[in-house]
Coordinates of C-alpha atoms in Angstrom, one line a residue:
Chain A
M578 CA 115.1 76.0 61.3
S579 CA 118.3 75.7 63.2
L580 CA 119.1 77.2 66.6
N581 CA 121.7 79.3 64.9
A582 CA 119.2 80.8 62.5
D583 CA 116.7 81.6 65.3
L584 CA 119.3 83.5 67.2
T585 CA 120.4 85.5 64.2
L586 CA 116.8 86.5 63.3
S587 CA 115.9 87.6 66.8
R588 CA 118.7 90.1 67.0
P589 CA 119.5 91.2 63.5
E590 CA 120.9 94.6 64.6
E591 CA 123.3 93.1 67.2
S592 CA 125.6 91.3 64.8
P593 CA 128.9 92.0 66.9
L594 CA 127.5 89.7 69.6
P595 CA 128.9 86.1 69.3
I596 CA 126.4 83.4 68.3
R597 CA 126.5 80.4 70.6
R598 CA 126.3 77.1 68.8
L599 CA 124.9 74.0 70.4
V600 CA 127.7 71.5 69.9
W601 CA 127.0 67.8 70.4
P602 CA 129.9 65.6 71.3
S603 CA 130.9 63.2 68.6
P604 CA 130.1 59.5 69.0
Y605 CA 133.9 58.8 69.3
A606 CA 134.2 61.2 72.2
L607 CA 131.2 59.7 73.9
V608 CA 132.7 56.2 73.7
V609 CA 136.1 57.4 75.0
W610 CA 134.6 59.3 77.9
S611 CA 132.3 56.4 78.8
V612 CA 135.3 54.0 78.9
F613 CA 137.3 56.5 80.8
T614 CA 134.5 56.9 83.4
L615 CA 134.1 53.2 83.7
L616 CA 137.8 52.7 84.4
A617 CA 138.2 55.8 86.6
L618 CA 135.2 55.2 88.9
P619 CA 136.7 52.4 91.0
L620 CA 139.9 54.3 91.3
L621 CA 138.0 57.5 92.3
A622 CA 136.1 55.5 94.9
T623 CA 139.4 54.0 96.3
L624 CA 140.9 57.5 96.3
G625 CA 137.9 58.8 98.2
Y626 CA 138.2 55.9 100.7
A627 CA 142.0 56.6 101.1
L628 CA 141.3 60.2 101.9
A629 CA 138.3 59.7 104.2
S630 CA 139.0 59.8 108.0
S631 CA 136.1 57.3 108.4
W632 CA 133.3 56.3 106.0
G633 CA 130.7 54.0 107.5
A634 CA 127.0 54.1 107.2
T635 CA 126.8 57.7 105.8
L636 CA 126.6 58.7 102.1
L637 CA 129.6 61.0 102.4
P638 CA 132.8 60.5 104.5
D639 CA 133.0 62.0 108.0
G640 CA 136.1 64.0 107.0
V641 CA 139.1 64.3 104.7
T642 CA 142.6 63.4 105.8
L643 CA 146.0 62.4 104.6
K644 CA 146.7 60.3 107.7
W645 CA 146.4 57.0 105.9
F646 CA 149.0 58.0 103.4
G647 CA 151.3 59.3 106.2
E648 CA 150.9 56.1 108.1
L649 CA 151.6 54.0 105.1
W650 CA 154.7 55.9 104.0
S651 CA 156.1 55.8 107.5
T652 CA 155.6 52.0 107.9
P653 CA 159.0 50.2 107.7
R654 CA 157.3 47.1 106.3
F655 CA 155.9 49.1 103.4
Q656 CA 159.3 50.8 102.8
W657 CA 161.0 47.4 102.7
A658 CA 158.4 46.0 100.4
F659 CA 158.8 49.0 98.1
T660 CA 162.6 48.7 98.1
R661 CA 162.4 45.0 97.4
S662 CA 160.0 45.6 94.5
M663 CA 162.3 48.3 93.1
L664 CA 165.4 46.1 93.5
V665 CA 163.9 43.1 91.7
T666 CA 162.3 45.2 88.9
V667 CA 165.4 47.4 88.3
G668 CA 167.6 44.3 88.4
A669 CA 165.3 42.4 86.0
L670 CA 165.2 45.3 83.6
A671 CA 169.0 45.8 83.7
L672 CA 169.5 42.1 83.0
S673 CA 166.9 42.3 80.1
L674 CA 168.7 45.1 78.5
V675 CA 172.1 43.5 78.8
L676 CA 170.7 40.4 77.1
V677 CA 168.3 41.8 74.6
V678 CA 170.2 44.8 73.2
P679 CA 173.0 42.8 71.7
V680 CA 170.6 40.0 70.5
A681 CA 168.4 42.6 68.8
F682 CA 171.4 44.3 67.3
L683 CA 172.8 41.1 65.9
A684 CA 169.4 39.9 64.7
H685 CA 169.1 43.2 62.8
T686 CA 172.5 43.4 61.4
R687 CA 174.0 39.9 60.9
Y688 CA 171.5 37.2 61.6
P689 CA 168.1 38.1 60.2
R690 CA 166.9 34.6 60.9
L691 CA 167.4 35.2 64.6
D692 CA 164.8 37.9 64.4
A693 CA 162.2 35.4 63.3
W694 CA 163.1 33.1 66.1
M695 CA 163.0 35.9 68.6
S696 CA 159.6 37.0 67.3
G697 CA 158.3 33.5 68.1
L698 CA 160.1 33.3 71.4
I699 CA 158.7 36.5 72.8
L700 CA 155.1 35.1 72.4
V701 CA 155.8 32.4 74.9
P702 CA 155.3 34.5 78.1
F703 CA 151.9 35.4 76.7
A704 CA 151.0 31.9 75.7
V705 CA 151.8 30.2 79.0
P706 CA 149.6 31.4 81.9
P707 CA 151.6 32.7 84.9
V708 CA 150.2 30.0 87.3
V709 CA 151.4 27.3 84.9
S710 CA 154.8 28.8 84.6
S711 CA 155.0 29.3 88.4
V712 CA 154.4 25.6 89.0
G713 CA 157.0 24.6 86.4
L714 CA 159.5 27.0 87.9
L715 CA 158.8 25.7 91.5
Q716 CA 159.4 22.1 90.4
L717 CA 162.6 23.1 88.6
Y718 CA 164.2 25.4 91.2
A719 CA 162.8 24.1 94.5
G720 CA 165.8 21.8 95.0
G721 CA 168.5 20.3 92.8
P722 CA 171.6 22.1 91.7
L723 CA 169.9 25.6 91.6
P724 CA 167.6 26.0 94.7
L725 CA 166.4 29.4 93.8
V726 CA 162.8 29.3 95.1
G727 CA 162.2 31.8 97.8
T728 CA 165.2 33.9 96.8
P729 CA 164.9 37.2 94.9
W730 CA 166.9 35.7 92.1
I731 CA 164.2 33.5 90.8
L732 CA 161.8 36.4 90.7
M733 CA 164.4 38.6 88.9
F734 CA 165.0 35.9 86.3
T735 CA 161.3 35.3 85.8
Y736 CA 160.7 39.0 85.4
V737 CA 163.3 39.0 82.6
T738 CA 161.2 36.6 80.7
I739 CA 158.0 38.5 81.3
A740 CA 159.6 41.8 80.2
L741 CA 161.3 40.1 77.1
P742 CA 158.4 40.7 74.6
F743 CA 158.2 44.5 75.5
V744 CA 161.9 45.1 75.7
Y745 CA 162.8 43.1 72.5
R746 CA 160.0 44.5 70.4
A747 CA 160.7 48.1 71.4
I748 CA 164.4 47.8 70.7
A749 CA 163.9 45.9 67.5
N750 CA 161.5 48.6 66.3
S751 CA 164.0 51.3 67.2
L752 CA 166.7 49.6 65.3
R753 CA 164.4 49.5 62.2
T754 CA 164.1 53.3 62.2
I755 CA 167.8 53.8 61.6
D756 CA 170.1 52.5 59.0
V757 CA 172.3 50.6 61.4
R758 CA 174.6 49.1 58.8
S759 CA 175.5 52.4 57.2
L760 CA 175.9 54.1 60.5
M761 CA 178.2 51.4 61.8
E762 CA 180.2 51.5 58.5
A763 CA 180.4 55.3 58.5
A764 CA 181.7 55.3 62.2
Q765 CA 184.2 52.6 61.5
L766 CA 185.6 54.4 58.4
L767 CA 186.0 57.5 60.6
G768 CA 188.3 55.4 62.9
A769 CA 185.9 53.9 65.5
T770 CA 186.2 50.3 66.5
P771 CA 182.9 48.3 66.1
F772 CA 182.5 48.5 69.9
K773 CA 182.9 52.3 69.9
A774 CA 180.7 52.6 66.9
F775 CA 177.9 50.7 68.7
F776 CA 178.2 52.7 71.9
L777 CA 178.7 56.2 70.4
V778 CA 176.4 56.0 67.4
I779 CA 173.8 53.1 67.6
L780 CA 173.0 53.1 71.3
P781 CA 172.2 56.9 71.5
N782 CA 169.9 56.4 68.5
I783 CA 167.8 53.6 70.1
R784 CA 167.8 55.4 73.4
V785 CA 164.1 56.3 73.1
G786 CA 163.1 52.8 72.3
V787 CA 165.1 51.5 75.3
Q788 CA 163.5 54.1 77.6
V789 CA 160.0 53.3 76.5
A790 CA 160.6 49.6 77.0
V791 CA 162.1 50.2 80.4
F792 CA 159.3 52.5 81.7
L793 CA 156.4 50.4 80.4
S794 CA 158.0 47.1 81.6
F795 CA 158.7 48.8 85.0
S796 CA 155.2 49.9 85.4
F797 CA 153.7 46.4 85.1
L798 CA 156.5 44.5 86.8
I799 CA 156.2 46.6 89.9
G800 CA 152.6 45.6 90.1
E801 CA 153.2 41.9 89.4
F802 CA 151.6 39.6 92.0
V803 CA 151.2 35.9 90.8
F804 CA 154.9 35.1 90.3
A805 CA 155.9 37.1 93.4
N806 CA 153.4 35.3 95.6
M807 CA 154.0 31.8 94.3
L808 CA 157.8 31.9 93.9
V809 CA 158.9 33.9 97.0
G810 CA 155.8 34.9 99.0
T811 CA 156.5 36.3 102.4
R812 CA 160.2 35.2 102.2
F813 CA 160.9 38.3 100.0
E814 CA 157.8 40.4 100.4
T815 CA 157.2 42.7 97.4
L816 CA 154.6 45.5 97.2
Q817 CA 151.9 43.3 95.7
V818 CA 152.5 40.5 98.2
Y819 CA 152.4 43.1 101.0
L820 CA 149.1 44.5 99.7
N821 CA 147.7 41.0 99.7
N822 CA 148.9 40.3 103.2
M823 CA 147.4 43.6 104.4
R824 CA 144.0 43.0 103.0
G825 CA 142.7 42.1 106.5
S826 CA 143.7 45.5 108.0
S827 CA 142.0 48.9 107.6
G828 CA 140.4 49.5 104.3
H829 CA 141.6 53.1 104.4
F830 CA 145.2 51.9 104.7
T831 CA 145.1 49.4 101.9
S832 CA 143.3 52.1 99.7
A833 CA 146.1 54.5 100.4
L834 CA 148.5 51.7 99.3
V835 CA 146.6 51.0 96.1
I836 CA 146.5 54.7 95.2
T837 CA 150.2 55.1 95.9
L838 CA 151.0 52.2 93.7
F839 CA 148.7 53.5 91.0
L840 CA 150.2 57.0 91.0
F841 CA 153.7 55.6 90.9
T842 CA 152.8 53.4 87.9
L843 CA 150.9 56.3 86.2
L844 CA 154.0 58.5 86.6
L845 CA 156.2 55.9 85.0
T846 CA 153.8 55.2 82.1
W847 CA 153.5 58.9 81.5
L848 CA 157.2 59.2 81.4
G849 CA 157.4 56.3 78.9
N850 CA 154.7 57.8 76.7
R851 CA 156.3 61.2 76.8
Q852 CA 159.6 59.8 75.5
A853 CA 157.7 58.1 72.6
G854 CA 155.8 61.3 71.9
H855 CA 159.0 63.3 71.7
A856 CA 160.4 60.8 69.2
I857 CA 157.3 61.0 67.1
T858 CA 157.1 64.8 67.2
K859 CA 160.8 65.2 66.2
G860 CA 160.2 62.8 63.2
A861 CA 163.5 61.2 64.0
N862 CA 165.6 60.0 66.8
P863 CA 167.0 63.0 68.7
Chain B
M430 CA 197.0 73.5 47.0
T431 CA 196.9 72.6 50.7
T432 CA 195.4 70.0 53.0
L433 CA 193.0 71.0 55.8
S434 CA 195.8 70.8 58.4
G435 CA 197.8 73.2 56.3
A436 CA 200.4 70.8 54.9
P437 CA 201.1 71.3 51.2
V438 CA 199.8 68.7 48.8
V439 CA 202.8 67.0 47.1
N440 CA 202.1 65.9 43.6
D441 CA 205.7 65.4 42.3
S442 CA 206.5 62.4 44.4
P443 CA 207.9 59.3 42.6
L444 CA 204.6 57.6 43.3
A445 CA 202.5 60.4 41.8
A446 CA 202.0 58.3 38.7
G447 CA 200.6 55.4 40.6
Y448 CA 199.1 56.2 44.0
L449 CA 196.4 53.6 44.3
H450 CA 197.0 50.2 42.8
L451 CA 194.2 47.6 42.4
E452 CA 195.7 44.3 41.4
G453 CA 193.6 41.4 40.3
L454 CA 190.7 42.1 42.6
A455 CA 187.8 39.6 42.7
K456 CA 184.8 39.1 44.9
R457 CA 182.1 36.4 45.1
F458 CA 178.9 36.3 47.1
G459 CA 178.2 32.6 47.4
T460 CA 178.3 31.3 43.8
T461 CA 177.8 34.7 42.3
Q462 CA 180.9 36.4 40.9
V463 CA 180.4 40.1 41.6
F464 CA 183.6 41.3 40.0
S465 CA 186.9 39.8 38.9
H466 CA 190.2 40.7 37.2
I467 CA 190.0 44.3 38.4
D468 CA 193.4 45.9 37.7
A469 CA 193.9 49.6 37.8
V470 CA 196.5 52.2 38.7
I471 CA 195.2 55.6 39.9
A472 CA 197.4 58.7 40.2
K473 CA 197.5 60.9 43.2
G474 CA 194.9 63.6 43.0
E475 CA 193.0 61.9 40.2
F476 CA 189.2 61.8 40.0
V477 CA 188.2 58.4 38.8
T478 CA 184.6 57.4 38.2
L479 CA 183.3 53.8 38.2
L480 CA 180.4 54.0 35.8
G481 CA 178.0 51.2 35.0
P482 CA 174.5 49.9 35.2
S483 CA 173.0 48.7 38.5
G484 CA 174.3 45.3 39.5
C485 CA 177.6 45.6 37.6
G486 CA 179.7 45.4 40.8
K487 CA 180.9 49.0 41.1
S488 CA 179.5 49.7 44.6
T489 CA 180.8 46.3 45.9
L490 CA 184.2 47.2 44.4
L491 CA 184.2 50.5 46.2
R492 CA 183.1 48.9 49.5
S493 CA 185.9 46.4 49.1
I494 CA 188.5 49.2 48.7
A495 CA 187.0 50.7 51.9
G496 CA 187.4 47.4 53.7
L497 CA 183.6 47.0 54.2
N498 CA 183.6 43.8 52.1
R499 CA 186.4 41.2 52.2
L500 CA 188.1 40.5 48.9
D501 CA 188.4 36.9 47.6
E502 CA 191.5 37.7 45.5
G503 CA 193.8 40.5 44.8
R504 CA 195.6 43.3 46.6
I505 CA 195.1 47.0 47.2
V506 CA 198.1 49.2 47.6
V507 CA 197.9 52.9 48.6
D508 CA 201.0 55.1 48.5
G509 CA 203.2 52.0 48.6
E510 CA 201.4 50.4 51.6
E511 CA 199.3 47.3 51.2
I512 CA 196.0 47.7 52.9
T513 CA 194.2 44.6 51.6
A514 CA 193.9 43.0 55.1
L515 CA 193.5 46.1 57.2
P516 CA 190.1 46.9 58.9
P517 CA 188.2 49.9 57.6
Q518 CA 189.3 52.2 60.5
Q519 CA 193.0 51.7 59.6
R520 CA 192.9 52.2 55.9
G521 CA 192.9 56.0 55.8
V522 CA 190.0 56.1 53.4
G523 CA 187.0 58.4 53.6
M524 CA 183.6 57.5 52.3
V525 CA 180.5 59.4 51.3
F526 CA 177.4 57.2 51.2
Q527 CA 174.4 57.5 48.9
H528 CA 172.0 58.1 51.9
Y529 CA 174.5 60.2 53.8
A530 CA 174.7 57.9 56.9
L531 CA 174.9 61.0 59.2
F532 CA 174.6 60.2 62.9
P533 CA 171.1 61.4 63.8
N534 CA 171.9 62.0 67.4
M535 CA 174.7 64.5 66.7
R536 CA 174.7 68.0 65.5
V537 CA 176.5 68.9 62.3
T538 CA 179.7 69.9 64.2
D539 CA 179.7 66.7 66.2
N540 CA 179.1 64.7 63.1
V541 CA 182.0 66.3 61.4
A542 CA 184.3 66.2 64.5
F543 CA 183.6 62.5 65.0
G544 CA 186.6 61.2 63.0
L545 CA 188.9 63.7 64.7
R546 CA 187.6 62.6 68.1
M547 CA 188.4 59.0 67.2
Q548 CA 191.9 60.2 66.3
K549 CA 192.2 62.0 69.6
V550 CA 192.9 65.3 68.0
P551 CA 193.1 68.1 70.7
H552 CA 190.0 70.1 71.2
E553 CA 191.3 73.4 69.8
E554 CA 192.7 71.9 66.6
R555 CA 189.5 69.9 66.2
R556 CA 187.4 73.0 66.4
R557 CA 189.6 74.8 63.9
R558 CA 189.5 72.0 61.4
V559 CA 185.8 71.5 61.7
D560 CA 185.2 75.2 61.2
E561 CA 187.5 75.2 58.2
V562 CA 185.8 72.2 56.5
L563 CA 182.3 73.6 57.2
R564 CA 183.3 76.8 55.5
L565 CA 184.7 74.8 52.6
V566 CA 181.3 73.1 52.1
E567 CA 179.5 76.4 52.9
L568 CA 177.6 75.0 55.9
N569 CA 179.1 77.0 58.8
V570 CA 175.7 78.7 59.4
H571 CA 174.1 75.3 60.0
A572 CA 176.8 74.0 62.4
D573 CA 174.4 73.6 65.3
K574 CA 171.6 71.8 63.5
F575 CA 170.7 68.2 63.6
P576 CA 170.7 66.1 60.4
H577 CA 166.9 66.0 60.3
Q578 CA 166.8 69.8 60.2
L579 CA 168.8 69.9 56.9
S580 CA 167.9 69.4 53.3
G581 CA 169.2 66.4 51.3
G582 CA 171.9 68.6 49.6
Q583 CA 173.0 70.0 52.9
C584 CA 173.1 66.5 54.5
Q585 CA 175.4 65.3 51.7
R586 CA 177.7 68.3 52.1
V587 CA 177.9 67.4 55.9
A588 CA 178.8 63.8 54.9
L589 CA 181.4 65.2 52.6
A590 CA 182.8 67.5 55.3
R591 CA 182.9 64.6 57.7
A592 CA 184.9 62.5 55.3
L593 CA 187.3 65.3 54.3
V594 CA 188.1 66.6 57.8
V595 CA 190.2 63.5 58.6
E596 CA 192.3 64.1 55.5
P597 CA 191.8 60.6 54.0
R598 CA 194.4 59.3 51.6
I599 CA 191.5 58.3 49.2
L600 CA 188.0 59.6 49.1
L601 CA 185.3 57.1 48.1
M602 CA 181.9 58.3 47.0
D603 CA 179.1 55.8 46.5
E604 CA 176.4 57.5 44.3
P605 CA 176.4 60.5 46.5
L606 CA 174.2 62.6 44.3
S607 CA 171.6 60.1 43.2
A608 CA 169.2 60.8 46.2
L609 CA 169.1 64.5 45.3
D610 CA 166.9 66.5 43.0
A611 CA 168.2 67.6 39.6
R612 CA 168.9 71.3 40.5
I613 CA 170.8 70.5 43.7
R614 CA 172.6 67.6 42.0
G615 CA 174.0 70.0 39.3
H616 CA 175.2 72.5 41.8
L617 CA 176.7 69.9 44.2
R618 CA 178.4 68.1 41.3
Q619 CA 180.4 71.2 40.5
Q620 CA 181.1 71.9 44.2
L621 CA 182.4 68.4 44.7
R622 CA 184.7 68.7 41.8
D623 CA 186.0 72.1 42.9
I624 CA 186.7 70.8 46.4
Q625 CA 188.4 67.7 45.1
Q626 CA 190.7 69.8 42.9
T627 CA 191.4 72.3 45.6
L628 CA 192.5 69.6 48.0
G629 CA 194.1 67.4 45.3
L630 CA 192.3 64.4 46.7
T631 CA 192.5 61.0 45.1
T632 CA 188.9 60.2 44.5
L633 CA 186.9 57.2 43.4
F634 CA 183.3 58.1 42.5
V635 CA 180.6 55.5 41.8
T636 CA 177.6 56.5 39.6
H637 CA 175.3 55.0 37.0
D638 CA 174.6 58.5 35.6
Q639 CA 176.9 58.9 32.6
E640 CA 176.4 62.7 32.4
E641 CA 177.7 62.9 36.0
A642 CA 180.7 60.8 35.0
L643 CA 181.4 62.8 31.9
V644 CA 181.3 66.1 33.7
M645 CA 183.3 65.3 36.8
S646 CA 185.9 62.8 36.0
D647 CA 189.6 62.8 35.0
R648 CA 189.1 59.2 34.0
I649 CA 186.2 56.9 33.7
F650 CA 186.2 53.1 34.3
L651 CA 183.2 51.7 32.5
M652 CA 182.1 48.6 34.3
H653 CA 179.9 45.8 32.9
D654 CA 179.1 42.4 34.5
G655 CA 181.9 42.6 37.1
H656 CA 184.7 43.7 34.7
I657 CA 186.2 47.0 33.6
L658 CA 185.0 47.2 30.0
Q659 CA 186.9 50.3 29.1
Q660 CA 188.8 53.0 30.8
G661 CA 189.8 56.4 29.5
S662 CA 188.9 60.1 29.5
A663 CA 185.3 61.2 29.2
E664 CA 186.0 62.2 25.6
E665 CA 187.5 58.8 24.7
L666 CA 184.7 56.9 26.3
Y667 CA 182.0 59.0 24.7
T668 CA 183.4 59.2 21.1
R669 CA 185.3 56.0 20.9
P670 CA 183.5 53.2 22.8
R671 CA 185.6 50.0 22.6
D672 CA 182.7 47.7 21.8
Y673 CA 179.1 47.3 21.4
H674 CA 178.4 47.0 25.2
A675 CA 180.4 50.2 25.9
A676 CA 178.5 52.0 23.1
G677 CA 175.2 50.7 24.6
F678 CA 175.9 52.4 27.9
M679 CA 177.4 55.6 26.7
G680 CA 175.1 58.3 25.3
H681 CA 172.0 57.4 23.3
Y682 CA 173.9 55.5 20.7
N683 CA 171.9 54.0 17.8
L684 CA 173.0 50.4 17.8
L685 CA 172.5 48.7 14.5
F686 CA 173.4 45.5 12.8
G687 CA 175.5 45.9 9.6
D688 CA 172.7 45.2 7.2
Q689 CA 170.4 47.7 9.0
A690 CA 173.1 50.4 8.7
R691 CA 173.9 49.8 5.0
P692 CA 171.3 52.3 3.6
L693 CA 172.9 55.0 5.7
L694 CA 176.5 54.0 5.2
G695 CA 176.6 52.8 1.6
E696 CA 177.0 49.4 -0.1
G697 CA 180.7 49.1 0.6
F698 CA 180.2 48.9 4.3
D699 CA 180.6 45.4 5.8
S700 CA 181.0 45.5 9.7
A701 CA 178.8 43.3 11.8
R702 CA 177.6 46.0 14.1
V703 CA 177.5 49.8 14.1
A704 CA 177.1 52.5 16.7
L705 CA 175.9 55.9 15.6
R706 CA 175.7 58.9 18.0
P707 CA 172.5 60.8 17.8
E708 CA 174.3 64.0 17.1
A709 CA 176.3 62.4 14.2
L710 CA 173.0 62.0 12.3
Y711 CA 171.7 65.0 10.3
L712 CA 168.1 65.6 9.1
Q713 CA 167.4 67.1 5.7
P714 CA 163.8 68.4 5.7
L715 CA 162.1 67.5 2.4
A716 CA 159.2 69.9 2.7
D717 CA 159.5 73.5 1.6
G718 CA 160.2 76.2 4.1
A719 CA 162.7 74.2 6.2
M720 CA 165.6 76.4 7.3
G721 CA 169.1 76.2 8.8
V722 CA 170.0 72.7 7.6
E723 CA 173.5 71.6 8.7
R724 CA 175.6 69.2 6.7
P725 CA 178.2 66.7 7.9
A726 CA 181.9 67.1 6.8
R727 CA 181.8 63.6 5.2
P728 CA 178.2 62.7 4.5
G729 CA 177.0 59.2 3.8
P730 CA 174.1 58.5 1.4
E731 CA 170.8 60.2 2.2
C732 CA 168.1 57.9 3.3
P733 CA 164.4 58.9 3.4
G734 CA 162.7 58.8 6.8
V735 CA 159.6 60.0 8.7
I736 CA 159.6 61.9 12.1
R737 CA 157.7 59.7 14.5
R738 CA 158.3 61.7 17.7
C739 CA 159.8 65.0 18.7
Q740 CA 161.0 65.6 22.3
L741 CA 162.2 69.1 23.4
L742 CA 165.0 68.6 26.0
G743 CA 165.8 72.3 26.4
N744 CA 168.7 73.2 24.1
I745 CA 168.5 69.9 22.4
V746 CA 165.6 68.5 20.3
R747 CA 165.5 64.7 20.2
Y748 CA 163.7 63.1 17.2
S749 CA 162.7 59.5 16.7
V750 CA 163.0 58.9 13.0
E751 CA 161.8 55.8 11.2
C752 CA 164.3 55.2 8.4
A753 CA 164.8 52.1 6.3
G754 CA 162.7 50.0 8.8
V755 CA 164.8 51.2 11.8
A756 CA 163.9 53.7 14.6
L757 CA 166.8 56.1 14.9
C758 CA 167.4 58.6 17.6
V759 CA 168.6 61.9 16.2
D760 CA 169.7 65.0 18.3
T761 CA 169.8 68.5 16.9
L762 CA 170.3 71.9 18.4
N763 CA 167.1 73.7 19.3
R764 CA 167.3 76.8 17.2
G765 CA 163.7 77.9 17.9
S766 CA 160.2 76.8 17.1
R767 CA 160.4 77.8 13.3
H768 CA 163.0 75.1 12.9
L769 CA 161.2 72.3 14.7
L770 CA 160.2 69.3 12.6
T771 CA 156.7 68.1 13.4
E772 CA 155.7 64.5 13.7
G773 CA 154.9 62.9 10.3
S774 CA 157.4 65.2 8.5
Q775 CA 159.3 63.6 5.6
V776 CA 163.1 63.9 6.0
G777 CA 166.3 62.7 4.6
V778 CA 168.8 61.2 7.1
V779 CA 172.5 61.6 6.5
V780 CA 175.3 60.2 8.6
D781 CA 178.7 61.8 9.3
L782 CA 180.9 58.9 8.2
D783 CA 183.8 60.2 10.3
E784 CA 181.7 59.5 13.5
V785 CA 180.7 56.0 12.7
Q786 CA 181.8 53.3 15.2
A787 CA 182.0 49.9 13.6
F788 CA 182.5 46.7 15.5
V789 CA 183.5 43.3 14.2
E790 CA 181.6 41.2 16.7

């Protein structure tokens, strides 16, 4: 007999009382929570270490403090590393958009074959490991007519190629959700030039795709280490290179740095997902 | 009759007889000839329908007039001005698309005002004209909604308002009703026609629905295989199709070879092909109890037949009758269930000889 039946029989006259059911979590929920716990544990431990005044041989920290975060955020070297990372990432994403939006638009409207080419091309950054690309880039740009190694430009251009798959796919998918050709034609028949039609009608309708692409690409580019370390290193110290260089200092300090970076990335990813969620909820582009 | 900006519509100009001229238009896609030898003169304020089956070139012709497709040959003249080489934004034509093509990021008012913004119309006048046109299409209560918040019929009325507000010289409509359900289509059909007549707008309307063409048009251009097969009023096209192809597209004509038609038309008949309208055939029930039999003014010989199928289409009953080895489509008025002929009934089939369309080819 079930628990439900037992409770009902024991108090037949007290029917207004709510009957508590024993609910087991579904296997899916169990899997999700297990994975979440597995991923969250190291972060929670790092957060704990970043908030601990000191944590040595005891089970629990001696005290809780925000001094490591305060110290980190007031360090000029961190502020510069953060600024450099922001500059390179924002620059790379702006350049990506300037290059990819027109290409995706033309591939969608005039040259369908270009889309097939682009679909193949965007796989290259995944196919070639970052270490291999870095060596190739070092050989190409260490000297010769374009000595870019050690300058932020090489990092920016490299980030454009890494962001390409995400930016292109997101924009191409956004273009597929609208009838680009009819919208362009309708705008032109109402007196708009092709340029105006694109900016006033098409661009606002792929805004969500562009935003998602930007936020998601930003969140992983700001944490990129391999290219930054090999191509520019300490000559243009970005956040991840700074973190690597600070690994010998206080563990509390580097934990605060990791948590800061994580929270910033989390915020951007959440913003990106929120944009995508809005688009799905509305059932159309706003 | 006035325009949206208040100017009176002038119908008595010297060009009133020929406002839009299409001269020798031709278009190819690669090696495929989409249409050729398109010549037509359309009067100001006329509602002309391009009617034809899918793939006959009617939509491409409309798009070419709009400037969305480049013509290979021919010229287009509107009100004395040649527009053949002009880009779409300089032609002064408005277009309503099959799937509306409303701008999803803009509210109804902004969609409608878009053309006026492009023309740099002052804000106050823009607002007045948008309000006016939204009232005309009965959508002023939905002015602040986005397209995805509207029904299909409402979307199409917004698209119409957007095309009308800029006061185009010609209005082009590419199957604007085909994406709508039957009830809304019927209502919008009448509303479109009323608005067109109110504004005196020269209109080219593309459809493959012959009923739509017959109900709405001043003149119909029947297209087949990239050519205008026949042009004329709805009555002309329906009752006097020029040839076998025209008859095949209009109505539910029974298309017969001469020898197949002879039992119905008599031995003296010698045309190669014959087209018989379903309502020009009369059924004479042979069983007792049949009532209300109509007779044609000039009947042909009675030919025995058997009812194979009976379809009730509301006020019309459509019978499929096997007669002299041929399946004939016969329409009669639905005068109630007592008059319906059941499947398997023996009937006599009589043709109204005045309504026979005979072709030599």
